[in-house]
C-alpha positions as MATLAB code, in Angstrom:
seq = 'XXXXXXXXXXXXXXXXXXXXXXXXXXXXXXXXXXXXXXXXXXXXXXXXXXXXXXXXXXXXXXXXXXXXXXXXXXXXXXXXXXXXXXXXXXXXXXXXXXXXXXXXXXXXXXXXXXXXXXXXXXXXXXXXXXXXXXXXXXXXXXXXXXXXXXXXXXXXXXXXXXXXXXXXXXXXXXXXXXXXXXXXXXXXXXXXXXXXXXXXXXXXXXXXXXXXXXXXXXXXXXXXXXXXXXXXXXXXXXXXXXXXXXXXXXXXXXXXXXXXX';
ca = [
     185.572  -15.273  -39.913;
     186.101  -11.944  -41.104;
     185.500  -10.710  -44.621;
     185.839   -7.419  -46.640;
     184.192   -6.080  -49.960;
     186.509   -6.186  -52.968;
     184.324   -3.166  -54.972;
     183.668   -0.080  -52.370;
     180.682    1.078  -54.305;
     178.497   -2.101  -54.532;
     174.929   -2.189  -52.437;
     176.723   -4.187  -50.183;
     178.467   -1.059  -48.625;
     175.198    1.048  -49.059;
     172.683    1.654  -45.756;
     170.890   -1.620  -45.416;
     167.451    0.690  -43.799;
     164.879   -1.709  -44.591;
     164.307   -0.847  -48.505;
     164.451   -4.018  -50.823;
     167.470   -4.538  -52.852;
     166.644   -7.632  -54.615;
     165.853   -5.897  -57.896;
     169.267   -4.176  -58.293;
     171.222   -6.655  -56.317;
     173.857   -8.406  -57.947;
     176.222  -10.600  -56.492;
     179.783   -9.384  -55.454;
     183.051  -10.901  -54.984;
     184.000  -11.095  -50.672;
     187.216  -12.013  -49.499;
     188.343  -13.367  -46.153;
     190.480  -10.795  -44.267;
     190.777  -13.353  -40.694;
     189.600  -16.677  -40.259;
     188.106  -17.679  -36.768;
     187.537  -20.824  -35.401;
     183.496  -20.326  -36.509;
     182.036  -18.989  -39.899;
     178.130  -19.597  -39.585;
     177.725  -15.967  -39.190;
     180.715  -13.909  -40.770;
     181.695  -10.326  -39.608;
     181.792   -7.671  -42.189;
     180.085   -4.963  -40.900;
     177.866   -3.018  -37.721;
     174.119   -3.851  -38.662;
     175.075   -6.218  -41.677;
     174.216  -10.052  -41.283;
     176.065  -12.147  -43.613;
     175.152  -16.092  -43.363;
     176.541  -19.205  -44.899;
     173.957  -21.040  -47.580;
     173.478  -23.772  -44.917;
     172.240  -20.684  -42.018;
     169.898  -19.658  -44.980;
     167.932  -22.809  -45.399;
     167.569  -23.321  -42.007;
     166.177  -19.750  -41.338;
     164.611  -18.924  -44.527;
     161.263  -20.498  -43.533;
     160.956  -18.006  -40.504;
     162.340  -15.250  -42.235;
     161.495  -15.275  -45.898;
     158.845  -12.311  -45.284;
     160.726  -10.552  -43.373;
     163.826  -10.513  -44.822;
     165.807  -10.494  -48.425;
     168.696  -13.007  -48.897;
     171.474  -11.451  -51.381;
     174.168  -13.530  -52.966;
     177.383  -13.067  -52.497;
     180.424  -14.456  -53.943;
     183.466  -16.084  -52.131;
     186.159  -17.826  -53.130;
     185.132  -21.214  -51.068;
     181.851  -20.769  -49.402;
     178.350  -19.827  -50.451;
     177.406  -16.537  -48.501;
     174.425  -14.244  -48.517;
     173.791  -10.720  -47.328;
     170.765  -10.396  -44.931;
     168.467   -7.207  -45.867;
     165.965   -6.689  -43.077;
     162.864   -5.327  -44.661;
     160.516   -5.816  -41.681;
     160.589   -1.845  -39.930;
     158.578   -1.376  -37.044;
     157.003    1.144  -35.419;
     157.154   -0.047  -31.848;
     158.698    1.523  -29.392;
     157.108    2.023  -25.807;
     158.428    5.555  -26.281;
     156.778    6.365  -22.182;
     159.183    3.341  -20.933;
     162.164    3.529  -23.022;
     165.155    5.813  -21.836;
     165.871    7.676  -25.179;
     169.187   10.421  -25.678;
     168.428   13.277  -27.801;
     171.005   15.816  -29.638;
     171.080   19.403  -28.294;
     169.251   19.890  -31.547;
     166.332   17.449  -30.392;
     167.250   14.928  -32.602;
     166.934   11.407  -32.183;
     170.330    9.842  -30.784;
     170.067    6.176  -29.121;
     168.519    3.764  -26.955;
     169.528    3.922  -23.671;
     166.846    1.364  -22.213;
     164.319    0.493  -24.928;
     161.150   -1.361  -24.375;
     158.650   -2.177  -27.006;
     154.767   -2.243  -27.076;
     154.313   -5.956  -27.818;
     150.805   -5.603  -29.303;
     152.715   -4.345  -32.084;
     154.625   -6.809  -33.236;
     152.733   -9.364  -35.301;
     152.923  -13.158  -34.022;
     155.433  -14.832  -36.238;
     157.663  -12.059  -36.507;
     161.377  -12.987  -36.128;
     163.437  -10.698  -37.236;
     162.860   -6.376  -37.813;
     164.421   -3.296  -37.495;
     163.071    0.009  -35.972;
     163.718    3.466  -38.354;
     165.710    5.271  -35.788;
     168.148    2.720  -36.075;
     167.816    0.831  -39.253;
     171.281    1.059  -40.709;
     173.336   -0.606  -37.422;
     170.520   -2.256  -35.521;
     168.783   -5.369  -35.983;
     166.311   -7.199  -33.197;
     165.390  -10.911  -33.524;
     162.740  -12.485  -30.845;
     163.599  -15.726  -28.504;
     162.059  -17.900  -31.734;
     165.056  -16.821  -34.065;
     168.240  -17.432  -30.872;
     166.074  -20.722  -30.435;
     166.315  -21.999  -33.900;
     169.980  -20.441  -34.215;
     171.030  -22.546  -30.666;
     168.612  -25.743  -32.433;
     170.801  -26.196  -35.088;
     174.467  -25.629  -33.236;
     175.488  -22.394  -35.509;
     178.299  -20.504  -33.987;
     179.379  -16.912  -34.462;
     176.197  -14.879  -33.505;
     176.179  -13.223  -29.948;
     172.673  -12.159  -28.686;
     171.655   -9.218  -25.839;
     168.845   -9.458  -24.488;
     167.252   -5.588  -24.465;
     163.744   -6.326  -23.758;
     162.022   -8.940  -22.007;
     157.765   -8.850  -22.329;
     157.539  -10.240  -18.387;
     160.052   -6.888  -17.114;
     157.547   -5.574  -14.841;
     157.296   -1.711  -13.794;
     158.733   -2.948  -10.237;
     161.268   -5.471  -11.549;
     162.345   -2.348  -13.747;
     162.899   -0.014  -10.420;
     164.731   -3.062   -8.955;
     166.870   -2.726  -11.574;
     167.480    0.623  -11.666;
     168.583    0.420   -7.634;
     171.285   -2.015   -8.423;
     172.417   -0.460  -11.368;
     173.267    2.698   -9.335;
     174.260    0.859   -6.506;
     176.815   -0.618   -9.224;
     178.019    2.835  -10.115;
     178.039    4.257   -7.085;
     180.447    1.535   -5.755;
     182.752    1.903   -8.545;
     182.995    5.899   -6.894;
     183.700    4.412   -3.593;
     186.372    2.110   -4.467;
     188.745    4.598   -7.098;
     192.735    4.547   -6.801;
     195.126    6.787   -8.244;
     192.918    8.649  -10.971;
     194.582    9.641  -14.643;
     193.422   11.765  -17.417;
     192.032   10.024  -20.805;
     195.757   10.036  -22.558;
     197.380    8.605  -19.406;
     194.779    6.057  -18.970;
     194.831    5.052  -22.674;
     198.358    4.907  -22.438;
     197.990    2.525  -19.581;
     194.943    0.137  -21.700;
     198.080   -0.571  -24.048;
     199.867   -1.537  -21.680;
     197.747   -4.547  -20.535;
     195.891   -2.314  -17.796;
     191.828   -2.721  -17.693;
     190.179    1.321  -16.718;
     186.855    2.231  -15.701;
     185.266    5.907  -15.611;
     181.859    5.626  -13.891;
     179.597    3.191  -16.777;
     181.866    2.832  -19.031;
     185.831    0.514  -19.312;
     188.641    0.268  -21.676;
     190.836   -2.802  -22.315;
     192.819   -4.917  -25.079;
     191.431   -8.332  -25.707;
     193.773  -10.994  -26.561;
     194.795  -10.149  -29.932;
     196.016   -6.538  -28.653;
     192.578   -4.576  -30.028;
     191.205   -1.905  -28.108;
     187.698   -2.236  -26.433;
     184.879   -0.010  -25.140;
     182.778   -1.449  -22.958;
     179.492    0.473  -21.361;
     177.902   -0.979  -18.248;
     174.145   -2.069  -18.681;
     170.970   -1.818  -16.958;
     171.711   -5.688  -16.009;
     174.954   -4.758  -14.862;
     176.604   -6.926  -17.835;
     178.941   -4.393  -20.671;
     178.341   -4.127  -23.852;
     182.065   -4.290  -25.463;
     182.516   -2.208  -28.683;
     185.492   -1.910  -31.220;
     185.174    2.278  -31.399;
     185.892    3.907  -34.357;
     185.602    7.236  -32.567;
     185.959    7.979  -28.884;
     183.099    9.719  -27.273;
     184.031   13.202  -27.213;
     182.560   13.372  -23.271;
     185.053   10.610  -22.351;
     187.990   12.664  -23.273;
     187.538   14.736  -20.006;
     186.777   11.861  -17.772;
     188.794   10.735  -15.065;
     190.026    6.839  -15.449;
     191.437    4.761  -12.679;
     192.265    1.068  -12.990;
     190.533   -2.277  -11.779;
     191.012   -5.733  -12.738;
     189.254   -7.068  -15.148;
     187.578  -10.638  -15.570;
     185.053  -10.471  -18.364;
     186.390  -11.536  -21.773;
     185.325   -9.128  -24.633;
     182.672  -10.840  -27.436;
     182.336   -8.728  -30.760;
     178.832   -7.879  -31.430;
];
């Protein structure tokens, strides 16, 4: 299920970057803009987790210091806002593959990996301050409970696993560029971004190097970007990369079904 705020300038639409809202929450009237066959989990937002009252008192006793639950109001269910309070500090900064700005500023992730001797035991659920406002990272303990009690709605990616060794991480790293450099080998006709976007809305799936463009069922456009584990990540894009506008696209088919995130 999909919902939307009904007042623009509640807290709701504010950066949820790990400050407490409780004090000057106060509930707000949601609306459903698309029902879906699942509503455990409802999408309003990148790096906003909104859970029905039933997800809440199954998590809360994992989560309660880690995390605020904020009431909101809907016409036929009883939803909350999750506000992730729990920030970290980390990062395996030596390990991880971080993107900078030409200014030197902090970008993304590429390949994160985290210094587990900094996480506390029993924590579930945090953010990290680099990407507090669109990010949030739960451990195996949370999907376990999630999967325990059948809720539907919430997909999980795995981006770091404690065991990934230095030498299963090189492994990795082969294939993935194997991947890639297959994808070179086996390019047809190639089009400019326009022609190629022209040719997504048409039904046709295109791939430049890492990354692929398609429709999903409903006729929405998708980004996908191939992963160290050779799955894609599949994003609805409010912006095209700037980069990919000079790429050159050529078709494939396409298999993999596209999962909102």
């Amino acid at each position: 299920m999909d919902i939307n705020l009904e007042n623009s300038e509640h807290l709701l639409n504010s950066d949820f970057n790990g400050s407490p809202l409780k004090e000057l929450w106060e509930p707000v009237k949601v609306v459903t803009l698309k029902k879906r066959v699942y509503h455990d989990f409802p999408d309003f937002t990148l790096g906003k987790l909104i859970v029905t009252g039933e997800v809440r008192d199954a998590l809360v006793s994992l989560l309660q210091s880690h995390v605020e639950f904020l009431e909101l109001l809907h016409d036929s269910l009883d939803l909350y806002a999750v506000n992730v309070v729990t920030i970290l500090d980390c990062v395996d900064w030596k390990r991880s593959d971080v993107m900078y700005t030409s200014r030197g500023r902090f970008s993304r992730f590429n390949k994160i990996f985290f210094d587990v001797s900094k996480i506390r035991n029993g924590t579930a659920i945090f953010k990290l301050k680099e990407t507090a406002s669109h990010q949030i990272y739960v451990t195996e303990e949370f999907k376990e409970l999630v999967n325990q009690h059948k809720f539907k709605g919430l997909d999980f990616t795995l981006i770091f696993d404690s065991e990934f060794t230095q030498e299963k991480e090189d492994e990795q790293q082969r294939l993935y560029d194997a991947a890639l450099e297959l994808i070179e080998q086996n390019k047809g006709k190639e089009y400019a971004y326009e022609d190629a976007r022209e040719l997504v809305d048409q039904g046709k799936t295109m791939i430049s190097g890492r990354w692929k463009m398609k429709l999903d069922d409903q006729g929405q456009f998708w980004l996908g970007e191939l992963l160290k584990d050779l799955s894609y990540q599949w994003m609805m894009p409010t912006y095209i990369p700037p980069v990919l506008l000079f790429e050159s696209w050529h078709e494939v088919k396409s298999s993999e079904k596209c999962h909102r995130l």
